[in-house]
PDB file of C-alpha atoms in Angstrom:
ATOM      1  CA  UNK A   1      78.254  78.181 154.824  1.00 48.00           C
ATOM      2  CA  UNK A   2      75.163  77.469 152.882  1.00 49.00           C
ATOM      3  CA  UNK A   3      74.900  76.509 149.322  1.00 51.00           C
ATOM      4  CA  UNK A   4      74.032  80.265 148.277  1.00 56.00           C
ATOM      5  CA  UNK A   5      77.160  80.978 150.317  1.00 54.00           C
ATOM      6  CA  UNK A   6      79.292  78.520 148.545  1.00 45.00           C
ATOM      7  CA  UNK A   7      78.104  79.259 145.251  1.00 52.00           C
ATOM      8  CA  UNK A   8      79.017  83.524 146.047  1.00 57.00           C
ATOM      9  CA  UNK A   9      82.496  82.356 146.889  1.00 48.00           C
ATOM     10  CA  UNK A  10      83.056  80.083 143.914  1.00 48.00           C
ATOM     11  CA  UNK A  11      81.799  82.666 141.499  1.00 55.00           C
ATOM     12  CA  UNK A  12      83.887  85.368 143.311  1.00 54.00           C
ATOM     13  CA  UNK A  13      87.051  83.307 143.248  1.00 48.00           C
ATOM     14  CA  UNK A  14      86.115  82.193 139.600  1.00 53.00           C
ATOM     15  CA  UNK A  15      85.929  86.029 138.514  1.00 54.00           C
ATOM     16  CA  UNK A  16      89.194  86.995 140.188  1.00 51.00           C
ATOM     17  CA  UNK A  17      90.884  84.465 138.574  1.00 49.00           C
ATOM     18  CA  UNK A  18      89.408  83.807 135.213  1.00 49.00           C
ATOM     19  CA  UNK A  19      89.398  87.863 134.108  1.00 50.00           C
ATOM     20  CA  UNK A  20      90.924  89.522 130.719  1.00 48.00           C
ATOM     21  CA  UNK A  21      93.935  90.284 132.584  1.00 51.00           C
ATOM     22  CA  UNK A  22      94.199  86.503 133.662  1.00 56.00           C
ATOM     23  CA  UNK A  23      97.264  84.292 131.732  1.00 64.00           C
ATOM     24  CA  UNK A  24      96.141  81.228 130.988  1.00 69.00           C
ATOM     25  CA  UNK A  25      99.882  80.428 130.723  1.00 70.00           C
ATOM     26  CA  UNK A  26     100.873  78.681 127.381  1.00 78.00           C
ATOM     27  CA  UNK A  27     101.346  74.814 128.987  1.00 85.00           C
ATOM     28  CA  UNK A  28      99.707  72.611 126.794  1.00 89.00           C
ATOM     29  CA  UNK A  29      97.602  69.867 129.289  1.00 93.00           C
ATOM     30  CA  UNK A  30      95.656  67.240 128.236  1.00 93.00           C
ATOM     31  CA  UNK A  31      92.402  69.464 128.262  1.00 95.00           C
ATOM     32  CA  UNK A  32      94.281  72.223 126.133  1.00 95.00           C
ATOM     33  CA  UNK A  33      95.421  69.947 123.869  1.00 96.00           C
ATOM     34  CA  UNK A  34      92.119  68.508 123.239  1.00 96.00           C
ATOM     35  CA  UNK A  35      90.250  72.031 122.659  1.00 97.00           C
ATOM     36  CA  UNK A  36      93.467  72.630 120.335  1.00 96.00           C
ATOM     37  CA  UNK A  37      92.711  69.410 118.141  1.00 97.00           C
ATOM     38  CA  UNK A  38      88.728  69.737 118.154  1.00 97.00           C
ATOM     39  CA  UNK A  39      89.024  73.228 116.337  1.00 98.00           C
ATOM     40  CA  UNK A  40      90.576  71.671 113.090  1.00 97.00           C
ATOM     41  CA  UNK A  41      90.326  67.905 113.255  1.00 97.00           C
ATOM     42  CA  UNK A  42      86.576  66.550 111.155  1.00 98.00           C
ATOM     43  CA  UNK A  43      85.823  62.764 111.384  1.00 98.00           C
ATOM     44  CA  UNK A  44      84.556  62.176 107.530  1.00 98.00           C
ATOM     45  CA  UNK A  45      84.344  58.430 108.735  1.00 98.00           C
ATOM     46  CA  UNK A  46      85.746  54.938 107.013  1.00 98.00           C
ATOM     47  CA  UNK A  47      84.212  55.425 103.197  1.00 98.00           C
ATOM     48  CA  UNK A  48      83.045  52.660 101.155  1.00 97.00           C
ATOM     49  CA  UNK A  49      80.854  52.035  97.997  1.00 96.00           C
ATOM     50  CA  UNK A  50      77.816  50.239  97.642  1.00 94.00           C
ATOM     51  CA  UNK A  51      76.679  48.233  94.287  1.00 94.00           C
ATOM     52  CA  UNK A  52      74.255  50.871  93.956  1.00 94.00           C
ATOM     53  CA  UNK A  53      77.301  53.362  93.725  1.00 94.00           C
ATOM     54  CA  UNK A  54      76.009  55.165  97.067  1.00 96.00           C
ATOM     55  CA  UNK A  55      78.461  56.374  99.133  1.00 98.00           C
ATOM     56  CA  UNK A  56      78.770  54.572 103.064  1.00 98.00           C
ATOM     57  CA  UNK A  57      80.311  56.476 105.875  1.00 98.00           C
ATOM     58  CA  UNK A  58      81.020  54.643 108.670  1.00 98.00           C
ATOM     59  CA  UNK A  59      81.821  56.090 112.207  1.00 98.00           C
ATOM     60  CA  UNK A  60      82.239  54.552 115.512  1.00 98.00           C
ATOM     61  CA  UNK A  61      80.423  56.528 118.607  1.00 98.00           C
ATOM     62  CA  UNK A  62      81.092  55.170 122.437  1.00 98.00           C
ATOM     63  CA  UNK A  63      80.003  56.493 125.433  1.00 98.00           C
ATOM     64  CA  UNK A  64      81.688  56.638 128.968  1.00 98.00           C
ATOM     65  CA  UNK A  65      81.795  58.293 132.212  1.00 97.00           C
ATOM     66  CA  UNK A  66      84.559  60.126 131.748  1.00 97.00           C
ATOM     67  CA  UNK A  67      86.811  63.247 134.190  1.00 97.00           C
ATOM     68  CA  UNK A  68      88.013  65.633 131.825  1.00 97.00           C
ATOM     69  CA  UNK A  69      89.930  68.961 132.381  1.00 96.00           C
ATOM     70  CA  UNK A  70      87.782  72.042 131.551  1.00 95.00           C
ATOM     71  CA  UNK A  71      90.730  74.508 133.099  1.00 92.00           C
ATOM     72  CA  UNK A  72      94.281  74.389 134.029  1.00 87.00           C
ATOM     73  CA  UNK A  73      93.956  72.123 137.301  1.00 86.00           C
ATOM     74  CA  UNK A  74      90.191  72.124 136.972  1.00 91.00           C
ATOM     75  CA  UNK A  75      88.008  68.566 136.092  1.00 95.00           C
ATOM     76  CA  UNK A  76      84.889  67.783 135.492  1.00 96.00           C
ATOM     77  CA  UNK A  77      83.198  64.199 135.826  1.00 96.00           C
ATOM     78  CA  UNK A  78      81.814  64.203 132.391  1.00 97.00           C
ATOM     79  CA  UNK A  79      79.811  61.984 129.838  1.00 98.00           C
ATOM     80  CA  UNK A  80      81.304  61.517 126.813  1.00 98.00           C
ATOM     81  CA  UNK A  81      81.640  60.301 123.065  1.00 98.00           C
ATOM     82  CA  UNK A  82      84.742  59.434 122.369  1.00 98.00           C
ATOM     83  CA  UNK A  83      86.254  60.404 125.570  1.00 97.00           C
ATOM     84  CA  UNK A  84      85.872  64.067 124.924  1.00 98.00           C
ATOM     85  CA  UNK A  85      83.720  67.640 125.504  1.00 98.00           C
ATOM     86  CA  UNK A  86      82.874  68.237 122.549  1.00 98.00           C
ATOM     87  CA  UNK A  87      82.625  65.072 120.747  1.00 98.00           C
ATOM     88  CA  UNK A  88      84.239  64.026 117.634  1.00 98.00           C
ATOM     89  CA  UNK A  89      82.953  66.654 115.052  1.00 98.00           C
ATOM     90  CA  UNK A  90      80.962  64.232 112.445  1.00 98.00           C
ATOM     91  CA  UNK A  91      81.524  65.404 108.256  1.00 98.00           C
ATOM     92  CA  UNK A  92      79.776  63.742 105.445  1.00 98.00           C
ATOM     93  CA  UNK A  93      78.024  65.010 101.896  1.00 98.00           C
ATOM     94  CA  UNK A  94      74.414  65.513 101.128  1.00 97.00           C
ATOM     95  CA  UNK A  95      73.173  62.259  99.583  1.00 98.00           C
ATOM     96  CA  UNK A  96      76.336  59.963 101.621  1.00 98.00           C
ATOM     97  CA  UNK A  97      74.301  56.940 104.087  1.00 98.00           C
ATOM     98  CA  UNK A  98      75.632  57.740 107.587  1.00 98.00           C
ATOM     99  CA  UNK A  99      76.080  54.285 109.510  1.00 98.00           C
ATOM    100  CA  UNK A 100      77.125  55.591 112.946  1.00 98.00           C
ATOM    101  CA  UNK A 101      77.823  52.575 115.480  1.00 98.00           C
ATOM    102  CA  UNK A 102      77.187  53.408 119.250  1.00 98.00           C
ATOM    103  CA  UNK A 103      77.958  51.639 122.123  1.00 98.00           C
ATOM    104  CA  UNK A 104      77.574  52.175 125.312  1.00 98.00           C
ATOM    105  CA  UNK A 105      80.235  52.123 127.841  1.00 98.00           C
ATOM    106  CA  UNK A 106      78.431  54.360 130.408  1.00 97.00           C
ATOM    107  CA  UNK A 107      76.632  52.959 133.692  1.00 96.00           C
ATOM    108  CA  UNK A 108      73.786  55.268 132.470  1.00 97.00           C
ATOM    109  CA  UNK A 109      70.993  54.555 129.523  1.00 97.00           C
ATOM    110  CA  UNK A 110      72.013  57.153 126.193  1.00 98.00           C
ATOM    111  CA  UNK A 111      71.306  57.679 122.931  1.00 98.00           C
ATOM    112  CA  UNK A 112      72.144  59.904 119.747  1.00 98.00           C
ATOM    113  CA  UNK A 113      69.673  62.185 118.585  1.00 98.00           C
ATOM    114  CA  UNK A 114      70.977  64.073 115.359  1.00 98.00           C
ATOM    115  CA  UNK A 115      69.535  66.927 113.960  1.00 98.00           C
ATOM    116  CA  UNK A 116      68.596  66.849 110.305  1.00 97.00           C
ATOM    117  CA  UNK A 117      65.750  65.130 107.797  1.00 97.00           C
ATOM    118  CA  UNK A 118      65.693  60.830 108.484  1.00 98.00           C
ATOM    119  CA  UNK A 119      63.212  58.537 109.884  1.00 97.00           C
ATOM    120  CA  UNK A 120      62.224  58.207 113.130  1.00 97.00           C
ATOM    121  CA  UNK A 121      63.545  54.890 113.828  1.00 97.00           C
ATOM    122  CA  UNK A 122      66.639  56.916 113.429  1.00 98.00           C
ATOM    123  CA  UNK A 123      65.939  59.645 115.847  1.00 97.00           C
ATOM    124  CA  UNK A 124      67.512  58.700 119.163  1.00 97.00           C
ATOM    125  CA  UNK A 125      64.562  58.589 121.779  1.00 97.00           C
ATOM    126  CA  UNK A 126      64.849  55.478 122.719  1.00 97.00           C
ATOM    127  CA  UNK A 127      67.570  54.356 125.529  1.00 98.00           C
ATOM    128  CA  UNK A 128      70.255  52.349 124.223  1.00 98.00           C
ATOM    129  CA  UNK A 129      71.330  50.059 127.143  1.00 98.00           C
ATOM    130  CA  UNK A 130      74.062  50.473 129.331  1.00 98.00           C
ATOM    131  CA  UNK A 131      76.662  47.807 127.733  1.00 97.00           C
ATOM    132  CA  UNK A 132      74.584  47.208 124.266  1.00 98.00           C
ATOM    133  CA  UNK A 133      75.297  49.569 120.672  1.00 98.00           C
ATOM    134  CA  UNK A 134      72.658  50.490 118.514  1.00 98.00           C
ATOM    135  CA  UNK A 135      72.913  51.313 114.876  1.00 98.00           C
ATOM    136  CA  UNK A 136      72.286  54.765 113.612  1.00 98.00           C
ATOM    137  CA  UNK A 137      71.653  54.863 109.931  1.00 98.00           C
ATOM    138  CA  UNK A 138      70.449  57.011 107.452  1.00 98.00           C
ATOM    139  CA  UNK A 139      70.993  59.009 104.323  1.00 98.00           C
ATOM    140  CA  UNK A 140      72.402  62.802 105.175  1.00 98.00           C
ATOM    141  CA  UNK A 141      70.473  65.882 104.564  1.00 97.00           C
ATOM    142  CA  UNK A 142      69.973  68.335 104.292  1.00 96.00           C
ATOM    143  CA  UNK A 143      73.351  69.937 103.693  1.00 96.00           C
ATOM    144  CA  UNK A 144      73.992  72.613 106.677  1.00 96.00           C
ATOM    145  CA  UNK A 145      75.223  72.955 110.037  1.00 97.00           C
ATOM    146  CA  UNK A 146      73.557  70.675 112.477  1.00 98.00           C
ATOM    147  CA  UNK A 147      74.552  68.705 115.376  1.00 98.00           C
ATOM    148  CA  UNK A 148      73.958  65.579 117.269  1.00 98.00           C
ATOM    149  CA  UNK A 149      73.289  64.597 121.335  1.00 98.00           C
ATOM    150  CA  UNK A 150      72.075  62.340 123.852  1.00 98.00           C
ATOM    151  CA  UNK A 151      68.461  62.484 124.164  1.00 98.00           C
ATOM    152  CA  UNK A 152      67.579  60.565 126.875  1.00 97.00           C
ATOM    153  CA  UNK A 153      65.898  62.265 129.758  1.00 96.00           C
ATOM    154  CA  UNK A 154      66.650  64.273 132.177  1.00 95.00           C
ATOM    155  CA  UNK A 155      67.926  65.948 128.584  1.00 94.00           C
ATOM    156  CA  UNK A 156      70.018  69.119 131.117  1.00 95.00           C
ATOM    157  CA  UNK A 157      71.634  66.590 132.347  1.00 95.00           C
ATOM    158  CA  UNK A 158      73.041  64.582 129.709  1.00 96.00           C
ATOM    159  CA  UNK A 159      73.667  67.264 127.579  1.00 96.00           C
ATOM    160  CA  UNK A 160      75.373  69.323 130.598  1.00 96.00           C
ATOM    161  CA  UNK A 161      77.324  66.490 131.266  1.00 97.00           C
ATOM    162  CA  UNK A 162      79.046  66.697 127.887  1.00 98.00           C
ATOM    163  CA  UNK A 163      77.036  63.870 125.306  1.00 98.00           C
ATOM    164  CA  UNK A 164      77.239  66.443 122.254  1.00 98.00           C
ATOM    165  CA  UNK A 165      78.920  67.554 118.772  1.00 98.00           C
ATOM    166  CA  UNK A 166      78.634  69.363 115.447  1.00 98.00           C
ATOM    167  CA  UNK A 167      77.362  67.093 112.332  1.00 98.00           C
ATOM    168  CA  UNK A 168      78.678  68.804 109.441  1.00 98.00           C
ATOM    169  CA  UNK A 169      76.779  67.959 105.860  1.00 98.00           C
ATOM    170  CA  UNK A 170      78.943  69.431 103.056  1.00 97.00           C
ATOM    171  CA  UNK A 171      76.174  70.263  99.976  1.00 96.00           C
ATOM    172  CA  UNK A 172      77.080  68.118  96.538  1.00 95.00           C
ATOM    173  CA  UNK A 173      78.894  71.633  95.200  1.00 93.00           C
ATOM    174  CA  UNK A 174      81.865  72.467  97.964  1.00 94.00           C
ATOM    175  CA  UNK A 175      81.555  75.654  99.494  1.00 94.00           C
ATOM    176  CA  UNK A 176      84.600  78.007  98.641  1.00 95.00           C
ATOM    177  CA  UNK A 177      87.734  76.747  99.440  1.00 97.00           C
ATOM    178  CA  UNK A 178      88.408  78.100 103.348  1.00 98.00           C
ATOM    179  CA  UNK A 179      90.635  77.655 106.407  1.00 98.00           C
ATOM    180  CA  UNK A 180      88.073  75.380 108.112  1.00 98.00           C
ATOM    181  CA  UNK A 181      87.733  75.562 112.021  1.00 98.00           C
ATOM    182  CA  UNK A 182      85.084  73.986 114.387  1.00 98.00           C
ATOM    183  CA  UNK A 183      83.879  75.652 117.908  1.00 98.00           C
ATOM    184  CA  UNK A 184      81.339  74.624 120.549  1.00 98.00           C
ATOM    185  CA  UNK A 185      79.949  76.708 122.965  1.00 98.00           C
ATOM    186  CA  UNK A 186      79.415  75.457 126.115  1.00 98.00           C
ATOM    187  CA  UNK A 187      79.686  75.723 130.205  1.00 97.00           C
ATOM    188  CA  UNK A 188      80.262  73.777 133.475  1.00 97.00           C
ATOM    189  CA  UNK A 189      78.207  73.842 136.279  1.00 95.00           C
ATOM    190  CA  UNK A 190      80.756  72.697 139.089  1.00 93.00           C
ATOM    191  CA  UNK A 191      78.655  72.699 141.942  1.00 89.00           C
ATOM    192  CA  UNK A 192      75.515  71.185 140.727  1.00 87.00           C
ATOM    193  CA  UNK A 193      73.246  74.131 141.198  1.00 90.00           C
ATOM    194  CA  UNK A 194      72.094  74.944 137.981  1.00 92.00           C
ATOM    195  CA  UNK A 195      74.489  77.639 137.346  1.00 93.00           C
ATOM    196  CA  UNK A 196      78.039  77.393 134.989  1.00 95.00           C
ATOM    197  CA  UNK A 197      81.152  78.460 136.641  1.00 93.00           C
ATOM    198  CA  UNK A 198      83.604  78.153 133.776  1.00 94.00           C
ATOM    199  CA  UNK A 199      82.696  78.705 129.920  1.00 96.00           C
ATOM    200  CA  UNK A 200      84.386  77.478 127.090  1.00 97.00           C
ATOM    201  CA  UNK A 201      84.848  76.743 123.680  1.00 98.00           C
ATOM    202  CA  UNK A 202      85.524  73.312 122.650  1.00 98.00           C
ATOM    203  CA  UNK A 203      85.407  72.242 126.561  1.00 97.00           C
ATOM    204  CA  UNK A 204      88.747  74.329 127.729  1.00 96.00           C
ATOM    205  CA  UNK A 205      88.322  77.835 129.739  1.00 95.00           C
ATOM    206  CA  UNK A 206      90.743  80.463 127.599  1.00 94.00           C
ATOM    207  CA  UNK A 207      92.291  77.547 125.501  1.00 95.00           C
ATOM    208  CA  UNK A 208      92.753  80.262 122.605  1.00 96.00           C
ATOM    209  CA  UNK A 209      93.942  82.963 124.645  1.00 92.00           C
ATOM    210  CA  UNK A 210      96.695  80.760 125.779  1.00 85.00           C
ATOM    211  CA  UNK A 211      97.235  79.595 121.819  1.00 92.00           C
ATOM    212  CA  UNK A 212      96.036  82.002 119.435  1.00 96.00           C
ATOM    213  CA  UNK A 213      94.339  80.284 116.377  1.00 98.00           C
ATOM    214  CA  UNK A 214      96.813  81.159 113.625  1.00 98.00           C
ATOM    215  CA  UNK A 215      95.208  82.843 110.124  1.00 98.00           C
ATOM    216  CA  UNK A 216      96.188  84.482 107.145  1.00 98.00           C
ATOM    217  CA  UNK A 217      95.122  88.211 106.321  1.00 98.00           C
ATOM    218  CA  UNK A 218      93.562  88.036 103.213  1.00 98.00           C
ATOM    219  CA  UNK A 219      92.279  84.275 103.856  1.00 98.00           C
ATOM    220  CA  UNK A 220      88.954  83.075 104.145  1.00 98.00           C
ATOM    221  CA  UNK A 221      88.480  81.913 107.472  1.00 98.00           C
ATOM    222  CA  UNK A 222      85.108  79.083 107.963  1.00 98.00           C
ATOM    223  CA  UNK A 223      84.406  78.643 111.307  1.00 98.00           C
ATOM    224  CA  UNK A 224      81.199  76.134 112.368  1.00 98.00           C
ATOM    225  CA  UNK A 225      79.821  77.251 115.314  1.00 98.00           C
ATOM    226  CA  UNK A 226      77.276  75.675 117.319  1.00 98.00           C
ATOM    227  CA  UNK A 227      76.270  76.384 121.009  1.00 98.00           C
ATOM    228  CA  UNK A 228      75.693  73.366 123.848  1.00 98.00           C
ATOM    229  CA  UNK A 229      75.153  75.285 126.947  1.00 98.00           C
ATOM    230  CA  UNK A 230      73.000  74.441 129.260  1.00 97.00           C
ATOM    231  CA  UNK A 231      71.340  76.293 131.987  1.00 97.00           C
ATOM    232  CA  UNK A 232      71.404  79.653 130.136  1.00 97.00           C
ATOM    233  CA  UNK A 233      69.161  80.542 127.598  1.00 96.00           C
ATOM    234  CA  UNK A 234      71.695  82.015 124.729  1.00 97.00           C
ATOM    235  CA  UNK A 235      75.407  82.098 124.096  1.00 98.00           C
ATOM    236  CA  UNK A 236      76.714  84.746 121.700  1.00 98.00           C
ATOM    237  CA  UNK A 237      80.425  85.221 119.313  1.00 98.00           C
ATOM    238  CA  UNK A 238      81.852  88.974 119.205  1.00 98.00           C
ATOM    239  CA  UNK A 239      84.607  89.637 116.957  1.00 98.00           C
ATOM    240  CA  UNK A 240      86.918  92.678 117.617  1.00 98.00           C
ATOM    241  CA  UNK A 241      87.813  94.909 114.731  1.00 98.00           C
ATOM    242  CA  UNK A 242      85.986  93.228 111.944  1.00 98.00           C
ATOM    243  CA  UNK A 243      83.022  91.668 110.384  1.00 98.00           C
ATOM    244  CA  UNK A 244      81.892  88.465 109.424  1.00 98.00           C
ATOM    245  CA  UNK A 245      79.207  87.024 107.084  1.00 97.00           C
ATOM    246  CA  UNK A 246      77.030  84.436 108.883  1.00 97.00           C
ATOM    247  CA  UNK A 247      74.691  81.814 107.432  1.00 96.00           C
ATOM    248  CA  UNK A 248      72.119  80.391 109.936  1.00 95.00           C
ATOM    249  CA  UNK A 249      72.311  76.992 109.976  1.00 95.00           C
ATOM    250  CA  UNK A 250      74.185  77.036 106.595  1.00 89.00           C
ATOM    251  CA  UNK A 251      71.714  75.005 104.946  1.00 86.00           C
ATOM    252  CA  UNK A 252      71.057  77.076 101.644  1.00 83.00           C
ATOM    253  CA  UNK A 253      74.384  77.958 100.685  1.00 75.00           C
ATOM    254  CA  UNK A 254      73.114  80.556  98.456  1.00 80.00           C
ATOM    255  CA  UNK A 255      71.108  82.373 101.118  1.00 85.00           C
ATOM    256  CA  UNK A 256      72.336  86.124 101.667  1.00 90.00           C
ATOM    257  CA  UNK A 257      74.052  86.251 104.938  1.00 94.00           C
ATOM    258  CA  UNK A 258      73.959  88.219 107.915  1.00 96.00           C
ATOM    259  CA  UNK A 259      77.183  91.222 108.191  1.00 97.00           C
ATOM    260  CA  UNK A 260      77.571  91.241 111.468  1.00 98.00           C
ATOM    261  CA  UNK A 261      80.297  91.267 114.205  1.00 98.00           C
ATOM    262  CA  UNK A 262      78.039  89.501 116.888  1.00 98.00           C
ATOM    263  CA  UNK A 263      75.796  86.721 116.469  1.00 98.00           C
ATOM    264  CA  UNK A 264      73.270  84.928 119.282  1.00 98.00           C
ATOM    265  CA  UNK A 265      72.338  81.365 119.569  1.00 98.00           C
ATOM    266  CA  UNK A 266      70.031  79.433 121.613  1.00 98.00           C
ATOM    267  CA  UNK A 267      70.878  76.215 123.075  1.00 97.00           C
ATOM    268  CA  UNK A 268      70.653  74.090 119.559  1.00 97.00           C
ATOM    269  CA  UNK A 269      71.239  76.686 117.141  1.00 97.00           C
ATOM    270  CA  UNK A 270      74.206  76.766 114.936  1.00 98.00           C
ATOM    271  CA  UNK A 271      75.505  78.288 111.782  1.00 97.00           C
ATOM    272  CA  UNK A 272      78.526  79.216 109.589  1.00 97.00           C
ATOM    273  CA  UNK A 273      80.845  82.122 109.907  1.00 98.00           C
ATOM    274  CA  UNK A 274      82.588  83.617 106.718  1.00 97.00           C
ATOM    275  CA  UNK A 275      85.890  85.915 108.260  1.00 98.00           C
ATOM    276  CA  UNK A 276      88.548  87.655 106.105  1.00 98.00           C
ATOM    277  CA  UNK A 277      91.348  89.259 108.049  1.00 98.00           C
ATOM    278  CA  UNK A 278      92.472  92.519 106.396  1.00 98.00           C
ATOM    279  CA  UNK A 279      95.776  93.422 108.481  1.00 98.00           C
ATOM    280  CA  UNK A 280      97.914  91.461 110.434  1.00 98.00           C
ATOM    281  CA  UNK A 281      97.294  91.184 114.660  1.00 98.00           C
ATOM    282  CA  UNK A 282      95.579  89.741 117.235  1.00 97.00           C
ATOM    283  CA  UNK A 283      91.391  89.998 117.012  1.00 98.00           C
ATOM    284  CA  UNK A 284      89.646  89.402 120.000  1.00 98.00           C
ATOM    285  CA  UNK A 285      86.661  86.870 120.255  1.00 98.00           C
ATOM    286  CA  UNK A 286      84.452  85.888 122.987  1.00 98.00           C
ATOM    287  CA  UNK A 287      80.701  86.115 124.622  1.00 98.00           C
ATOM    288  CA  UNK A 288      79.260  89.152 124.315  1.00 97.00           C
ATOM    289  CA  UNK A 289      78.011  88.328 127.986  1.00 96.00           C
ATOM    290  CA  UNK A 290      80.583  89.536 130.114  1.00 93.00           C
ATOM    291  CA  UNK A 291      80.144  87.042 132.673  1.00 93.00           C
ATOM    292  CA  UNK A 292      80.934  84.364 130.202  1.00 95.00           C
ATOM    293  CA  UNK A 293      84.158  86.182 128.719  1.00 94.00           C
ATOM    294  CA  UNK A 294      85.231  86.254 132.413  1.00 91.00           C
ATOM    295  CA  UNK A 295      84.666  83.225 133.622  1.00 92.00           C
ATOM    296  CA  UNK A 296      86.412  80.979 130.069  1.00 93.00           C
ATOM    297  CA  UNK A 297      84.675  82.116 127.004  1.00 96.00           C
ATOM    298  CA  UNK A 298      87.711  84.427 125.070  1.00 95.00           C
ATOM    299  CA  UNK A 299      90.135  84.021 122.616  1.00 96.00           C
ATOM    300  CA  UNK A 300      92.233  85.747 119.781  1.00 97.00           C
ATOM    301  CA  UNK A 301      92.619  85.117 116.072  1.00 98.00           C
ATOM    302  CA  UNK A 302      96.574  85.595 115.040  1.00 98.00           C
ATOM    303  CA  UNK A 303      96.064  87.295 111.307  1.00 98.00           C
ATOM    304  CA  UNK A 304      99.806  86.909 110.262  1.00 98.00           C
ATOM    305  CA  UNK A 305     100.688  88.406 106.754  1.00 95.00           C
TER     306      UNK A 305
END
């Protein structure tokens, strides 16, 4: 067979499997369990004081070559902070200094690039070493959504390969209390041909089909949302049977929102969803690409009363 050949098989046996009707089965592997934990868990860093009574947050970033399970029986030979795809979801508040220490465990030059206002020493072109760290520091803003990555070229590459996560900035007045929750788009290209196989949220195909994410009706429901995919131009969220407010980016908390039940991003572009449940049951979410849905990209919310 040739690759075109291979490639039509894997994507047929990827769509018989991987379709609404498939069960994910509710066994909770390592990959599972990691896609479980990235939804709710925020790294706000070791906090300390300065004598100028600014606020330090320290975080510790490392880099490795790292196989990771994307699917039930299914790994990928990723690149990764922290050991996982996403990475470690990074939280701080507008004004805090970020001091983000990276080292490099990877047999491959990296950096961090983070998106958001700092100087361009800070920006994370320049290779960091294989075996050396680099110190990332500067003060956060502006408050928002953003995210951070490797930036060292070929850029599809090392972002494919997994070197990515959200950077939250809180703003100095806290958003409405919320049931917080924190999702990455992304895919897998398996065969190395520029095409995904298996799409995900927070780096495990159907991971909240198998466990619905539990909410409250009547609840409001924050999810940050950010899309990492590479070799297709958008990703998109569809809720079933409701609306949601979304702010792009999130950056001006008092910005009038989009009311919506389907949003688009391009690779890069994030924001914040505002959800209320108003009944209890299961709401659908996924890609509103169909492929995408099929092949990883689906879920429910549980709205329990």
């Amino acid at each position: 067979m040739d690759k075109h050949e291979v490639h039509s098989a894997l994507q047929h046996q990827r769509h018989q499997t991987m379709a609404h009707g498939y069960d994910p089965g509710t066994e909770r592997t390592a990959g599972l369990d990691a896609a479980v934990k990235s939804l709710t868990q925020f790294d706000y860093g070791t906090k300390s004081v300065r004598a100028d009574g600014r606020t330090v947050r320290e975080y510790e970033l490392v880099a490795a070559d790292s196989t990771v399970e994307i699917a039930k029986g299914i790994t990928f030979p990723g690149w990764t902070f922290n050991g996982t795809i996403p990475g470690p979801t990074i939280r701080c508040t507008e004004g805090d200094i970020v001091r983000i220490k990276f080292w490099n465990g990877s047999s491959h030059p990296h950096s961090i690039h983070f998106h958001g206002i700092h100087p361009t020493t800070m920006d994370g072109i320049e290779p960091v070493p294989s075996g050396t760290e680099f110190v990332y520091e500067f003060e956060a803003k502006p408050a928002g959504m953003h995210l951070y990555h490797c930036h060292i070229p070929p850029l599809s590459k090392h972002i494919h390969k997994g070197l990515y996560g959200n950077f939250i900035i809180d703003p100095v007045k806290p958003r409405k209390p919320a049931r917080e929750l924190n999702m990455v788009m992304n895919g897998f290209d398996l065969d190395l041909d520029g095409e995904n196989e298996i799409y995900t949220v927070n780096g495990y195909a159907f991971a909240f089909q198998a466990w619905p994410i539990e909410v409250k009706v009547g609840e409001l429901v924050r999810v940050y949302l950010s899309n990492f995919t590479e070799f297709d131009l958008i990703n998109s969220f569809h809720l079933h049977a409701n609306f949601f407010h979304y702010y792009e980016v999130g950056a001006d908390p008092e910005a009038r929102p989009l009311y919506t039940d389907t949003i688009m991003q391009c690779q890069g572009q994030r924001g914040i969803l505002e959800i209320v449940f108003p009944e209890p049951g299961k709401y659908m979410f996924h890609a509103h690409q169909s492929e995408f849905a099929e092949l990883g990209w689906m879920g429910f919310f549980e709205a329990k009363a």
